[in-house]
mmCIF file of C-alpha atoms in Angstrom:
data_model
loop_
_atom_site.group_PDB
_atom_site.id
_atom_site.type_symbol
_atom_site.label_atom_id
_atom_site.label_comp_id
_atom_site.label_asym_id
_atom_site.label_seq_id
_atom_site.Cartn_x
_atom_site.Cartn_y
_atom_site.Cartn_z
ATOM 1 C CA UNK A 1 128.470 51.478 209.509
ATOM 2 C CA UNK A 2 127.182 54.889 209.143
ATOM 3 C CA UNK A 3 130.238 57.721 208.582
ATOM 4 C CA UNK A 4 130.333 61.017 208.493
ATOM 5 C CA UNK A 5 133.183 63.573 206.659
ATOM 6 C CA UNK A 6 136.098 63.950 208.272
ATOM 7 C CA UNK A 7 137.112 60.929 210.549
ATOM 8 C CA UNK A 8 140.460 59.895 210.842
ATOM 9 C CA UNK A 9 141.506 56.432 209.291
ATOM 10 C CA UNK A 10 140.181 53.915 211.433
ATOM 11 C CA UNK A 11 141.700 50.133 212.261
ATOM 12 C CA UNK A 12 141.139 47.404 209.991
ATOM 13 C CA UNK A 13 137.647 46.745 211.095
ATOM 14 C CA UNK A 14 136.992 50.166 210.491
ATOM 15 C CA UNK A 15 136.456 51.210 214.334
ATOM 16 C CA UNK A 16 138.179 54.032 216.440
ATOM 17 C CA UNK A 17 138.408 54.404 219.404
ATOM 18 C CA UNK A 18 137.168 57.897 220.039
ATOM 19 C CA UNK A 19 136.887 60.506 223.080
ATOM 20 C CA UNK A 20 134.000 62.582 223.040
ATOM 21 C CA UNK A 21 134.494 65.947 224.766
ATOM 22 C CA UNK A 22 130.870 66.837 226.505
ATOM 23 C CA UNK A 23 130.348 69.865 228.244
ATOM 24 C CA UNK A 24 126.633 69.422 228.945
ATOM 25 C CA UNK A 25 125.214 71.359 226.000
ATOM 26 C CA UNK A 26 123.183 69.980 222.933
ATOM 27 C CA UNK A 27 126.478 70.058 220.321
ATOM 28 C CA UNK A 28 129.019 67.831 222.115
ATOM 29 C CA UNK A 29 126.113 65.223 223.007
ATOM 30 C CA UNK A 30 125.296 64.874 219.600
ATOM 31 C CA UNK A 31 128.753 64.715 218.173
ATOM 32 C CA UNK A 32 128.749 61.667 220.643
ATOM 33 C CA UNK A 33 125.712 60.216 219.737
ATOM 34 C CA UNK A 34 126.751 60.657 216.298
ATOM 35 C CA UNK A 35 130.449 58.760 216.680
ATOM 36 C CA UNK A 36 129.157 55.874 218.148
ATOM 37 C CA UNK A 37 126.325 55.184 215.931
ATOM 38 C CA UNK A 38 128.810 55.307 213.280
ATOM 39 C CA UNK A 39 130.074 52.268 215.061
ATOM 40 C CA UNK A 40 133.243 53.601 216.990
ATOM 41 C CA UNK A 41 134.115 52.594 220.560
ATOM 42 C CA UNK A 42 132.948 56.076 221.946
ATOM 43 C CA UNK A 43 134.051 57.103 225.772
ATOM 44 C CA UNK A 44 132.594 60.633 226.782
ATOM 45 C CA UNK A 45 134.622 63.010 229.017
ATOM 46 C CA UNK A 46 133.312 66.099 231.011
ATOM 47 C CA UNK A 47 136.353 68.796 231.217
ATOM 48 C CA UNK A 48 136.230 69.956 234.898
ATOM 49 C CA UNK A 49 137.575 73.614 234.043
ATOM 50 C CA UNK A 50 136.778 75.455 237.306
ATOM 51 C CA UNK A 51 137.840 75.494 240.438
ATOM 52 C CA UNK A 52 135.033 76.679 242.159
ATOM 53 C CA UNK A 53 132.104 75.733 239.372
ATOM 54 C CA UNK A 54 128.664 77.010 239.562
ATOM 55 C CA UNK A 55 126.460 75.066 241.616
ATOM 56 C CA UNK A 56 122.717 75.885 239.523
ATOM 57 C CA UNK A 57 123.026 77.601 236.212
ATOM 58 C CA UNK A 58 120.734 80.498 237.241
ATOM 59 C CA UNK A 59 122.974 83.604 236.186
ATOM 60 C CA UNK A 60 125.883 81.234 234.981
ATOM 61 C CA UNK A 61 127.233 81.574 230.714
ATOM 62 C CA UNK A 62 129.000 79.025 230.550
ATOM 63 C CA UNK A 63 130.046 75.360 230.218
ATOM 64 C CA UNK A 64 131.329 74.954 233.625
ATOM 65 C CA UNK A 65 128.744 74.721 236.027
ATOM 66 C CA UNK A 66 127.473 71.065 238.476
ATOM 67 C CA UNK A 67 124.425 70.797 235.985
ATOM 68 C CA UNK A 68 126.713 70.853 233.219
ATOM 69 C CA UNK A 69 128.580 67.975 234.534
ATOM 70 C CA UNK A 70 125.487 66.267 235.427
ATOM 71 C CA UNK A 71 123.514 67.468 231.654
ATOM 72 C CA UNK A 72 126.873 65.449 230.123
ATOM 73 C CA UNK A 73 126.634 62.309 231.999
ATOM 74 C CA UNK A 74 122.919 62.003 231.559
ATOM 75 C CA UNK A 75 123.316 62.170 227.936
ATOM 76 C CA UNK A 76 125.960 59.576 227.932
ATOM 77 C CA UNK A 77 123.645 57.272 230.031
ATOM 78 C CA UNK A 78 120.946 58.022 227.117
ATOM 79 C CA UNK A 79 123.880 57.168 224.498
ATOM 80 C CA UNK A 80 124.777 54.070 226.278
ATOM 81 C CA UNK A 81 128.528 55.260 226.578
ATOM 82 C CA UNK A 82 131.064 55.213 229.058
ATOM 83 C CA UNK A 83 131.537 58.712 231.094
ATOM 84 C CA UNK A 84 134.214 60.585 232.978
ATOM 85 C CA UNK A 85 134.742 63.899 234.437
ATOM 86 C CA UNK A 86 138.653 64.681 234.037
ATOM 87 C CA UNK A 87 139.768 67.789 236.103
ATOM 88 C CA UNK A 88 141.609 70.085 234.202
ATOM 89 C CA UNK A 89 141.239 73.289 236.094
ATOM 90 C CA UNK A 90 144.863 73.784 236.978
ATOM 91 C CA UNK A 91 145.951 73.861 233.442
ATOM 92 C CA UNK A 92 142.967 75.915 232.535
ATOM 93 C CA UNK A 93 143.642 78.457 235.254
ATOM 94 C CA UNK A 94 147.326 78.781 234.457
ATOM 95 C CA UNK A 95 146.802 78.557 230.255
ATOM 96 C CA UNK A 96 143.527 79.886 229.528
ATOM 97 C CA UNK A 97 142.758 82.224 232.423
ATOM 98 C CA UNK A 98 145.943 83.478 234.032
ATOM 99 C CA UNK A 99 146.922 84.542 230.217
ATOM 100 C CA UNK A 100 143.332 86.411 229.894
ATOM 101 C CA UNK A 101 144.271 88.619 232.768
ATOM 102 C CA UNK A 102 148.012 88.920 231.257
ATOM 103 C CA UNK A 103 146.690 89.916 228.146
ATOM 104 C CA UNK A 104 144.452 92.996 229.245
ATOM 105 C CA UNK A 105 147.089 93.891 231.756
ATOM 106 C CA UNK A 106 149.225 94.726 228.867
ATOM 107 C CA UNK A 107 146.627 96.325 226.737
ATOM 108 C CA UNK A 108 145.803 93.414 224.676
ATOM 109 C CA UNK A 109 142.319 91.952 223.668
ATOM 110 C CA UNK A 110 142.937 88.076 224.051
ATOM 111 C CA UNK A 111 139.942 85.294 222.923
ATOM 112 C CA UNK A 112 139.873 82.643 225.638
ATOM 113 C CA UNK A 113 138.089 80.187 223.267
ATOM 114 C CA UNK A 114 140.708 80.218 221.098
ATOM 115 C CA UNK A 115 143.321 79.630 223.780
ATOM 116 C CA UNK A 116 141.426 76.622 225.297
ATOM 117 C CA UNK A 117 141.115 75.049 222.105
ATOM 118 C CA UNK A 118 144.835 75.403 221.580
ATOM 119 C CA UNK A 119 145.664 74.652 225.086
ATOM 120 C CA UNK A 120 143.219 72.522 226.527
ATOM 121 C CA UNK A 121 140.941 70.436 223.817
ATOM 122 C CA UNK A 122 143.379 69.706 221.204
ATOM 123 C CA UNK A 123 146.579 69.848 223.363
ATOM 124 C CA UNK A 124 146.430 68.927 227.102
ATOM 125 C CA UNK A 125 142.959 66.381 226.701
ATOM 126 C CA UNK A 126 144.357 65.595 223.085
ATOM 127 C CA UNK A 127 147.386 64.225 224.687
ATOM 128 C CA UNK A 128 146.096 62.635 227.533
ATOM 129 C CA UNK A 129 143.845 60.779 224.942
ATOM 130 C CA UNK A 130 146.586 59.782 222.756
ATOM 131 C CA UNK A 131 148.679 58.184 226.108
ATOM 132 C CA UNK A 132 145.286 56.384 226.437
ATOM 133 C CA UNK A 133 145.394 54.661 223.613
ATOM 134 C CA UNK A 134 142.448 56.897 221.720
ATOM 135 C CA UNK A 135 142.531 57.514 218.218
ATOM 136 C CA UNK A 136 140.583 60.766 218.070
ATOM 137 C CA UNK A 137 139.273 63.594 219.934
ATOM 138 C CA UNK A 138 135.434 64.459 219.377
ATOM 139 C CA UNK A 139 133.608 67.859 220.040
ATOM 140 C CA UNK A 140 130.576 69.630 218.985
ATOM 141 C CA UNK A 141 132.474 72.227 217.130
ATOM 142 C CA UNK A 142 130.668 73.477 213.895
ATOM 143 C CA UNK A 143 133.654 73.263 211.289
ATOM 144 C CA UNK A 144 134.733 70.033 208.575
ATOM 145 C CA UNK A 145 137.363 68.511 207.944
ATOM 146 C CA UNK A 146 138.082 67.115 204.251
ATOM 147 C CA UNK A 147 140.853 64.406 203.685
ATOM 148 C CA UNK A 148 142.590 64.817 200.397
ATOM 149 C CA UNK A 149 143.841 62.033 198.305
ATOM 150 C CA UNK A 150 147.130 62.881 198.968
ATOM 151 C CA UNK A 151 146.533 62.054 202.685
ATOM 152 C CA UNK A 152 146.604 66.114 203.615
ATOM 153 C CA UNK A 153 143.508 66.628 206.138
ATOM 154 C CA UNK A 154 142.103 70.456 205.349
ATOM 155 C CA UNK A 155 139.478 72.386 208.211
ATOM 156 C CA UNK A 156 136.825 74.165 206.707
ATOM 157 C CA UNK A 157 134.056 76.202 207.335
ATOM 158 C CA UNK A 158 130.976 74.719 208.735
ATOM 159 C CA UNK A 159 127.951 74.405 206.300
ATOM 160 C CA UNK A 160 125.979 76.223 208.945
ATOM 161 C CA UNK A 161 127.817 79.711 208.308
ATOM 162 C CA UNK A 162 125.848 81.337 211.471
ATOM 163 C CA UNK A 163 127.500 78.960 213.686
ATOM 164 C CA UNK A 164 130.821 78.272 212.134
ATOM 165 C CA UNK A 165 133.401 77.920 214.003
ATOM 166 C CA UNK A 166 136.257 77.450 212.316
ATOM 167 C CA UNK A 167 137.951 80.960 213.410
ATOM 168 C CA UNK A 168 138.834 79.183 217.188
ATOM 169 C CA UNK A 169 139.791 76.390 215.924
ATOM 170 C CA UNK A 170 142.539 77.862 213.407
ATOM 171 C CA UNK A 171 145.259 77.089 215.938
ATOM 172 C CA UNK A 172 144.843 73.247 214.934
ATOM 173 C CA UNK A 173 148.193 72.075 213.269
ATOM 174 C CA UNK A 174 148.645 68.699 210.960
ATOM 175 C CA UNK A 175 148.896 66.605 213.877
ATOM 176 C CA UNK A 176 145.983 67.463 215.985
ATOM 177 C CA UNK A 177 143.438 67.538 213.065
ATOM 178 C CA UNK A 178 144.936 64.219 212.334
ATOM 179 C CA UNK A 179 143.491 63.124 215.861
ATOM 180 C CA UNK A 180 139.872 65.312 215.674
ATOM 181 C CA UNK A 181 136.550 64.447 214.871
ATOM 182 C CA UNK A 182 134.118 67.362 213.898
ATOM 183 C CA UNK A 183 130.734 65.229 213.426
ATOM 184 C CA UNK A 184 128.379 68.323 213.101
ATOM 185 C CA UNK A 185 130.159 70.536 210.606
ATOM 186 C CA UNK A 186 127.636 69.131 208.111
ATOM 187 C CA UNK A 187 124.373 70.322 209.626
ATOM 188 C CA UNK A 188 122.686 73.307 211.018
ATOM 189 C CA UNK A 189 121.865 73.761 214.212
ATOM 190 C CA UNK A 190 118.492 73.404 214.006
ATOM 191 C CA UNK A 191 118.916 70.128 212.940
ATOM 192 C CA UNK A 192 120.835 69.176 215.751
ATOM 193 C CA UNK A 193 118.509 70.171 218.169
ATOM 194 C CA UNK A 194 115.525 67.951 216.837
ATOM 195 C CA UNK A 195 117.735 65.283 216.052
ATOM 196 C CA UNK A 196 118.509 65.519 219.525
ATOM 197 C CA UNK A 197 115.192 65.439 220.562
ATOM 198 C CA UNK A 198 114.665 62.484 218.314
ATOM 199 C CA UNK A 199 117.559 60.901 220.232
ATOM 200 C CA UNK A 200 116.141 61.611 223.501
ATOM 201 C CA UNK A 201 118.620 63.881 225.195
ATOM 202 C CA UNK A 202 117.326 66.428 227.693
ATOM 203 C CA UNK A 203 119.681 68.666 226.385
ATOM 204 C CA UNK A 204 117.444 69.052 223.282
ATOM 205 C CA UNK A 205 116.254 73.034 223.914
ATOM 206 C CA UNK A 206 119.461 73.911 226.276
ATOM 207 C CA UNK A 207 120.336 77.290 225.556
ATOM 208 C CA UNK A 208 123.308 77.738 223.756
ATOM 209 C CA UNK A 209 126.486 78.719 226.335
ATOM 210 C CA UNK A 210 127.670 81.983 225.637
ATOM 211 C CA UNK A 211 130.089 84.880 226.719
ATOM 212 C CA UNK A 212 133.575 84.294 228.361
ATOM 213 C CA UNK A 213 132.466 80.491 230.446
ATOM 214 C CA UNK A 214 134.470 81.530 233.465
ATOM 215 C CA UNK A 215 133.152 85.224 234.290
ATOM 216 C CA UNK A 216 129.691 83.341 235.627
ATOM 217 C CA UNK A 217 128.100 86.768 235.327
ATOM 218 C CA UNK A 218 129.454 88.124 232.110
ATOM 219 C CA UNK A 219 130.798 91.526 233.763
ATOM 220 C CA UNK A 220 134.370 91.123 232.133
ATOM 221 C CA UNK A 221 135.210 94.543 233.817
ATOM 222 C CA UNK A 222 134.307 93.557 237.186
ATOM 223 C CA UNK A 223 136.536 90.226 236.952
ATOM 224 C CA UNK A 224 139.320 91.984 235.967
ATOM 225 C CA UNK A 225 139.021 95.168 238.629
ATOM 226 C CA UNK A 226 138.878 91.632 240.999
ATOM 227 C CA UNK A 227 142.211 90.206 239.441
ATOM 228 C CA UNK A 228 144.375 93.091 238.379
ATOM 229 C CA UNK A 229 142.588 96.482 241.250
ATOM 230 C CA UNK A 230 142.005 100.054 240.258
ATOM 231 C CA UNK A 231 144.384 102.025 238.768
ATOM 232 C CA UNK A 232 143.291 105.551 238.094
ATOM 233 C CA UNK A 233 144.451 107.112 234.601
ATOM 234 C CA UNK A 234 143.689 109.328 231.599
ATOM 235 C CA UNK A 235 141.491 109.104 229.174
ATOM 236 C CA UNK A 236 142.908 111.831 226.009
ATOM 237 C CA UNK A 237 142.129 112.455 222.820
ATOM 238 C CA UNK A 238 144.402 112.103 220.034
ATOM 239 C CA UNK A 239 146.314 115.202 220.300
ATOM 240 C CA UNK A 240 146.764 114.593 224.199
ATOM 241 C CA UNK A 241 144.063 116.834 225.292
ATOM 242 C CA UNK A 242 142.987 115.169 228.755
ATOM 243 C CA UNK A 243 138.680 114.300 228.576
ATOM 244 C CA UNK A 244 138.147 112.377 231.795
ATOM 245 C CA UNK A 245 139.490 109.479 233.878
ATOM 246 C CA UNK A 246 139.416 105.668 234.155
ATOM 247 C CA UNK A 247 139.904 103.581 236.762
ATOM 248 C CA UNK A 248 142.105 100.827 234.885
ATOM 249 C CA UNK A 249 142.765 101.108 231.287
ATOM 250 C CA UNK A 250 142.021 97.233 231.159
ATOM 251 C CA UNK A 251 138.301 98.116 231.782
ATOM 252 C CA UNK A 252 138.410 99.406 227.697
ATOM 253 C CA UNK A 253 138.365 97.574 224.364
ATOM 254 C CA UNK A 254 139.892 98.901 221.144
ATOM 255 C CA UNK A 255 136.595 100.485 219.082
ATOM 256 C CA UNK A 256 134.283 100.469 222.107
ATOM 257 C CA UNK A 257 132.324 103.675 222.210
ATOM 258 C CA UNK A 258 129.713 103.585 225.437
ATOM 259 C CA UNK A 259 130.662 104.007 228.636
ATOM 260 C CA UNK A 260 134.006 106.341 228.080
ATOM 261 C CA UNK A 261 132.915 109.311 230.420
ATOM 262 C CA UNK A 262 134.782 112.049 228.817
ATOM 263 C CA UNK A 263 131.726 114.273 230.236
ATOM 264 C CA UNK A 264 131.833 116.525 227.228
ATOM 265 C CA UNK A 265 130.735 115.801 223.267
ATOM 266 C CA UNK A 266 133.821 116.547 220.888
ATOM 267 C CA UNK A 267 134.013 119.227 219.096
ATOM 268 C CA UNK A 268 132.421 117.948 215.880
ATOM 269 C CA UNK A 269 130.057 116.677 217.771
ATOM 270 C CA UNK A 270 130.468 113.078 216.370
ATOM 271 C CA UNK A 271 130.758 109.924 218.856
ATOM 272 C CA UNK A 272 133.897 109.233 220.031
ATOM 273 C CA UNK A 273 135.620 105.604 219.910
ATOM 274 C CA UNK A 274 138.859 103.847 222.083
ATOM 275 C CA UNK A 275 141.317 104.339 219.846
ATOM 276 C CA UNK A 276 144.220 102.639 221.296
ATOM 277 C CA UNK A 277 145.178 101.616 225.187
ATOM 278 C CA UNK A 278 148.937 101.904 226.756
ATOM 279 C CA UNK A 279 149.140 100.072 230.146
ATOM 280 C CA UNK A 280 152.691 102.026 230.673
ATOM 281 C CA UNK A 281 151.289 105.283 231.162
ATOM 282 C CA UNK A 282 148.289 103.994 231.762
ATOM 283 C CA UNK A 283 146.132 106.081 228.891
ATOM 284 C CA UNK A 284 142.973 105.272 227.062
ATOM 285 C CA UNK A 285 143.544 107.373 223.606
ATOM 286 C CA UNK A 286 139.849 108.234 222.085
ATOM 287 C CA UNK A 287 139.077 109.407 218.333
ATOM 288 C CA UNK A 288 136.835 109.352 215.470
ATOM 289 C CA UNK A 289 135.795 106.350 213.849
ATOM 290 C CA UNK A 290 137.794 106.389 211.096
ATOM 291 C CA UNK A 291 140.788 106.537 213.400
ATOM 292 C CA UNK A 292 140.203 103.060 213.788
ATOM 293 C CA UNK A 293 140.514 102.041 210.136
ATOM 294 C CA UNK A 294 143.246 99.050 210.041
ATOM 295 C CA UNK A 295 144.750 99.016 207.099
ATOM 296 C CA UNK A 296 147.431 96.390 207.316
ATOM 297 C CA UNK A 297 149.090 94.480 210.466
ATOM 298 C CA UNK A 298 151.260 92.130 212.117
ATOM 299 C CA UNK A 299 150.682 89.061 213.747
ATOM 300 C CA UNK A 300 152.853 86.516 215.680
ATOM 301 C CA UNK A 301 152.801 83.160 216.360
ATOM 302 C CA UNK A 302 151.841 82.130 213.291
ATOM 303 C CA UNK A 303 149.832 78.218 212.869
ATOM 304 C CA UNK A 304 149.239 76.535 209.719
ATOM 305 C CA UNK A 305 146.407 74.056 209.577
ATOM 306 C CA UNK A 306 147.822 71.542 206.888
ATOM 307 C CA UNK A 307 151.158 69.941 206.142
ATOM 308 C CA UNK A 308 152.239 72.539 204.226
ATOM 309 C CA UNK A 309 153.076 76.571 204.809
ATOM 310 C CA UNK A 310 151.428 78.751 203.202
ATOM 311 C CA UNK A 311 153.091 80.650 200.007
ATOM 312 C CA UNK A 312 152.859 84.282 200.442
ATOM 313 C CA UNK A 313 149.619 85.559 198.397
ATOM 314 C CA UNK A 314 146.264 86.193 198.250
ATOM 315 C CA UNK A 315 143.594 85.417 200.850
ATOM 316 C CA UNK A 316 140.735 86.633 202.779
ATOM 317 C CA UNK A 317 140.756 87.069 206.499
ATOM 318 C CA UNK A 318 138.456 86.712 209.575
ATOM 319 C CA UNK A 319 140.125 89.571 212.331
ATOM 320 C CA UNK A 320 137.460 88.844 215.215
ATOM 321 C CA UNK A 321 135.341 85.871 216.669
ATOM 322 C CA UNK A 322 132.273 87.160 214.808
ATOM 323 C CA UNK A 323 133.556 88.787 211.988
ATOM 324 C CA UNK A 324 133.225 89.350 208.429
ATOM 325 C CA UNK A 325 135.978 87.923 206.170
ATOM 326 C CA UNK A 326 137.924 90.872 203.748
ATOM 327 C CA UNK A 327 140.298 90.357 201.252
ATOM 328 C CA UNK A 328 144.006 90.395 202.011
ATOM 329 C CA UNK A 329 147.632 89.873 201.392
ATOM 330 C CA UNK A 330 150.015 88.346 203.693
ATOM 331 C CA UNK A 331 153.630 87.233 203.671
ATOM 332 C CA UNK A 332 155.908 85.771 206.339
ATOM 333 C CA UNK A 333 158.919 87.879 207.347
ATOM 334 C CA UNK A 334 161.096 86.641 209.923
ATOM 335 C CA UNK A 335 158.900 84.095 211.639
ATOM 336 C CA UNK A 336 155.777 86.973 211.471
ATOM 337 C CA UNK A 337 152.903 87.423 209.357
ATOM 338 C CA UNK A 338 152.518 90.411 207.218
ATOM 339 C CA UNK A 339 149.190 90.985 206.281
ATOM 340 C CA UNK A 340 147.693 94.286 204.305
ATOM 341 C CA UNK A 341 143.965 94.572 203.795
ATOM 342 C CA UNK A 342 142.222 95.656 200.526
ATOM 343 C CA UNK A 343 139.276 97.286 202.128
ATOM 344 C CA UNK A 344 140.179 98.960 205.635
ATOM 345 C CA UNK A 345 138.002 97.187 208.830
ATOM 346 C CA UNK A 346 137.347 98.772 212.006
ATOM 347 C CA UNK A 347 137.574 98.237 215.654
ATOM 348 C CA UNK A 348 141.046 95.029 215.035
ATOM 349 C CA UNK A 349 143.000 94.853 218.461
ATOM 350 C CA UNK A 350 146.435 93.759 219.153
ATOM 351 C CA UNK A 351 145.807 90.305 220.914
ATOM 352 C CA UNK A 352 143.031 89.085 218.781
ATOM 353 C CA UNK A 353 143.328 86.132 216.502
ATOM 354 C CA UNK A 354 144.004 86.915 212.180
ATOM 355 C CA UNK A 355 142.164 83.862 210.725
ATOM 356 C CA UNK A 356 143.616 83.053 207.178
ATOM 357 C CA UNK A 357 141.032 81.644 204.617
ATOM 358 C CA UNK A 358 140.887 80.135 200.900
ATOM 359 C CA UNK A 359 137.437 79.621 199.855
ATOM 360 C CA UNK A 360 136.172 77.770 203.098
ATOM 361 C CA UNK A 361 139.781 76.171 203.607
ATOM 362 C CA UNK A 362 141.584 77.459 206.509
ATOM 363 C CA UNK A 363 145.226 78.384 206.067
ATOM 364 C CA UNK A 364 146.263 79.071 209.491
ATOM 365 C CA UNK A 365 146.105 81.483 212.846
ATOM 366 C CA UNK A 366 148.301 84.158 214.390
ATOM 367 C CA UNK A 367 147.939 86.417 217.006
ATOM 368 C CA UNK A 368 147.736 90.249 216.140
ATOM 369 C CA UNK A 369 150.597 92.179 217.582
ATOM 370 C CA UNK A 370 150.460 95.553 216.602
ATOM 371 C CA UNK A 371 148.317 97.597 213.419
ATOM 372 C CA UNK A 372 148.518 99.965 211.442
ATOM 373 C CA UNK A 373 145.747 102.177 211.212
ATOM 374 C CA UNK A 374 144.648 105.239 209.245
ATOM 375 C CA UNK A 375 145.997 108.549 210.403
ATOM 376 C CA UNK A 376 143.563 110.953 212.635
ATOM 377 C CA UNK A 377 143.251 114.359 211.106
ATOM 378 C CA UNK A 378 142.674 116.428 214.091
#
């Protein structure tokens, strides 16, 4: 039986029985293929996540779309495993998108990957699978999992570091990396793609899916003006000094520097960046980039990936989706994490995910709440 790192302790004979999440792309199908040649009772599943889903690709980002849902079952066909689609759309809408649109109502930059994985992969389908009598959950996700002799399971950073992925999937607790199977956090990805080829699955040269999966044309702005309307406010600088108008402060991003139409260059004639957005008086506040210098902040919700808590110490710390780590402190105070940074980054929002590292290990997730940031010498 050929095995790979990571997979859960299987029956006496050595055989799980595993459901392979396959959204139609070249990862998940070869995280399948993978599973069942390593001689586990594989059954794929397509996650129906929209209620009205593409019907071509053309000018969809996604994983959502018909084609998708047709890519997936093809592949399973070539794997020789059993396929479903399983509509989940409901529970997406209400836990992944609804809370999107929450989140930039109240000023707040939210990742909807992250959220799905916590809410839909590795709780709602995880759980469903478990009912069913499945041992483990499968994706395509680039990230390992190491089992300790103690019996502790650890996620780590992929060996691929350009497509790691560990960051969204630092909500995982104990229990649900217990139940996960991560067959491509091993590999790079252009290894996956001929090995797919080798294997036969269309999905060989499929472009990667990108952006937010259910804004089909990637305008995040125009979704939003769709879900939450126009609200016309003030765009100020940091003394209060009005520059311009916006039509809903939702439409900006903490550090984002195109697009502000202040109509005028500041007086130091250096670019100006969103420094911070309040959805009660409805302001976009603009500055200087080293007004948005974190230097320490606080998160909530904090997750621990392990069995055990973290003791307050020394880390490093990924603050965005695509970001570098830096080297921090953090503590937990009253159910939050504290965390101060020894080099100050740029352009952190309230609503964004703190990923806690050591070495590749990762310690756990919380949500950013609020920062503090370098004063603005006007």
């Amino acid at each position: 039986m050929t095995e790979f790192p990571g997979a859960p302790t299987a029956a006496s004979n050595g055989r799980l029985r595993v459901l392979a999440a396959m959204s139609g792309g070249v990862d998940s199908a070869v995280a399948a293929a993978r599973a069942a040649e390593a001689g586990h009772e594989v059954t794929g599943v397509h996650l129906a996540l929209s209620s009205n889903p593409q019907s071509f690709r053309t000018g969809a980002r996604g994983c959502c779309t018909i084609e998708d849902s047709r890519d997936a079952r093809r592949a399973a066909d070539v794997i020789g495993i059993p396929f479903y689609v399983w509509d989940l759309a409901e529970r997406f809408r209400e836990d992944v998108i609804d809370d999107f649109v929450a989140e930039y109502a109240a000023g707040r930059t939210p990742n909807p990957c992250l959220r799905c994985n916590e809410k839909i992969k590795f709780a709602a389908l995880l759980d469903k699978a478990i009912a069913l009598g499945f041992d483990a959950v499968c994706t395509g996700h680039y990230a390992r999992i190491v089992d300790l002799p103690t019996g502790e399971r650890q996620l780590h950073r992929a060996v691929d570091a350009a497509k790691d992925q560990s960051y969204v999937l630092g909500v995982l607790d104990a229990d649900q990396l217990a139940h996960s199977l991560f067959p491509l956090g091993d590999t790079t990805k252009d290894v996956i793609r001929e090995e797919a080829e080798r294997r036969g699955l269309a999905v060989a040269k499929k472009p990667d899916s990108h952006d937010i999966c259910f804004i089909a044309d990637g305008d995040t702005q125009g979704f939003l003006a769709k879900h939450l309307g126009t609200a016309t406010g003030d765009i100020v600088d940091a003394d209060g000094t009005k520059l311009g108008e916006h039509d809903g402060a939702y439409g900006f991003t903490i550090g984002q520097r195109k697009g502000l139409r202040i109509g005028r260059p500041a007086a130091d004639g250096k670019p100006r960046y969103v420094l911070d957005i309040s959805p009660v008086d409805n302001t976009v506040t603009v500055g200087p980039a080293e007004g948005l210098d974190v230097l320490a902040l606080t998160a909530i919700r904090p997750r621990w990936c392990g069995t055990t808590p973290p003791a307050d110490g020394a880390y490093t710390a990924q603050l965005r989706a695509h970001g570098e780590e830096v080297p921090v402190t953090a503590a937990v105070l009253d159910g939050e994490l504290h965390v101060r940074l020894a080099t100050p980054a740029r352009g952190i929002a309230p609503g964004q995910a703190v990923v806690l590292y050591e070495g590749t290990r990762v310690v756990g997730s919380a949500t950013i709440a609020t920062t503090e940031r370098r004063p603005v010498i006007a």
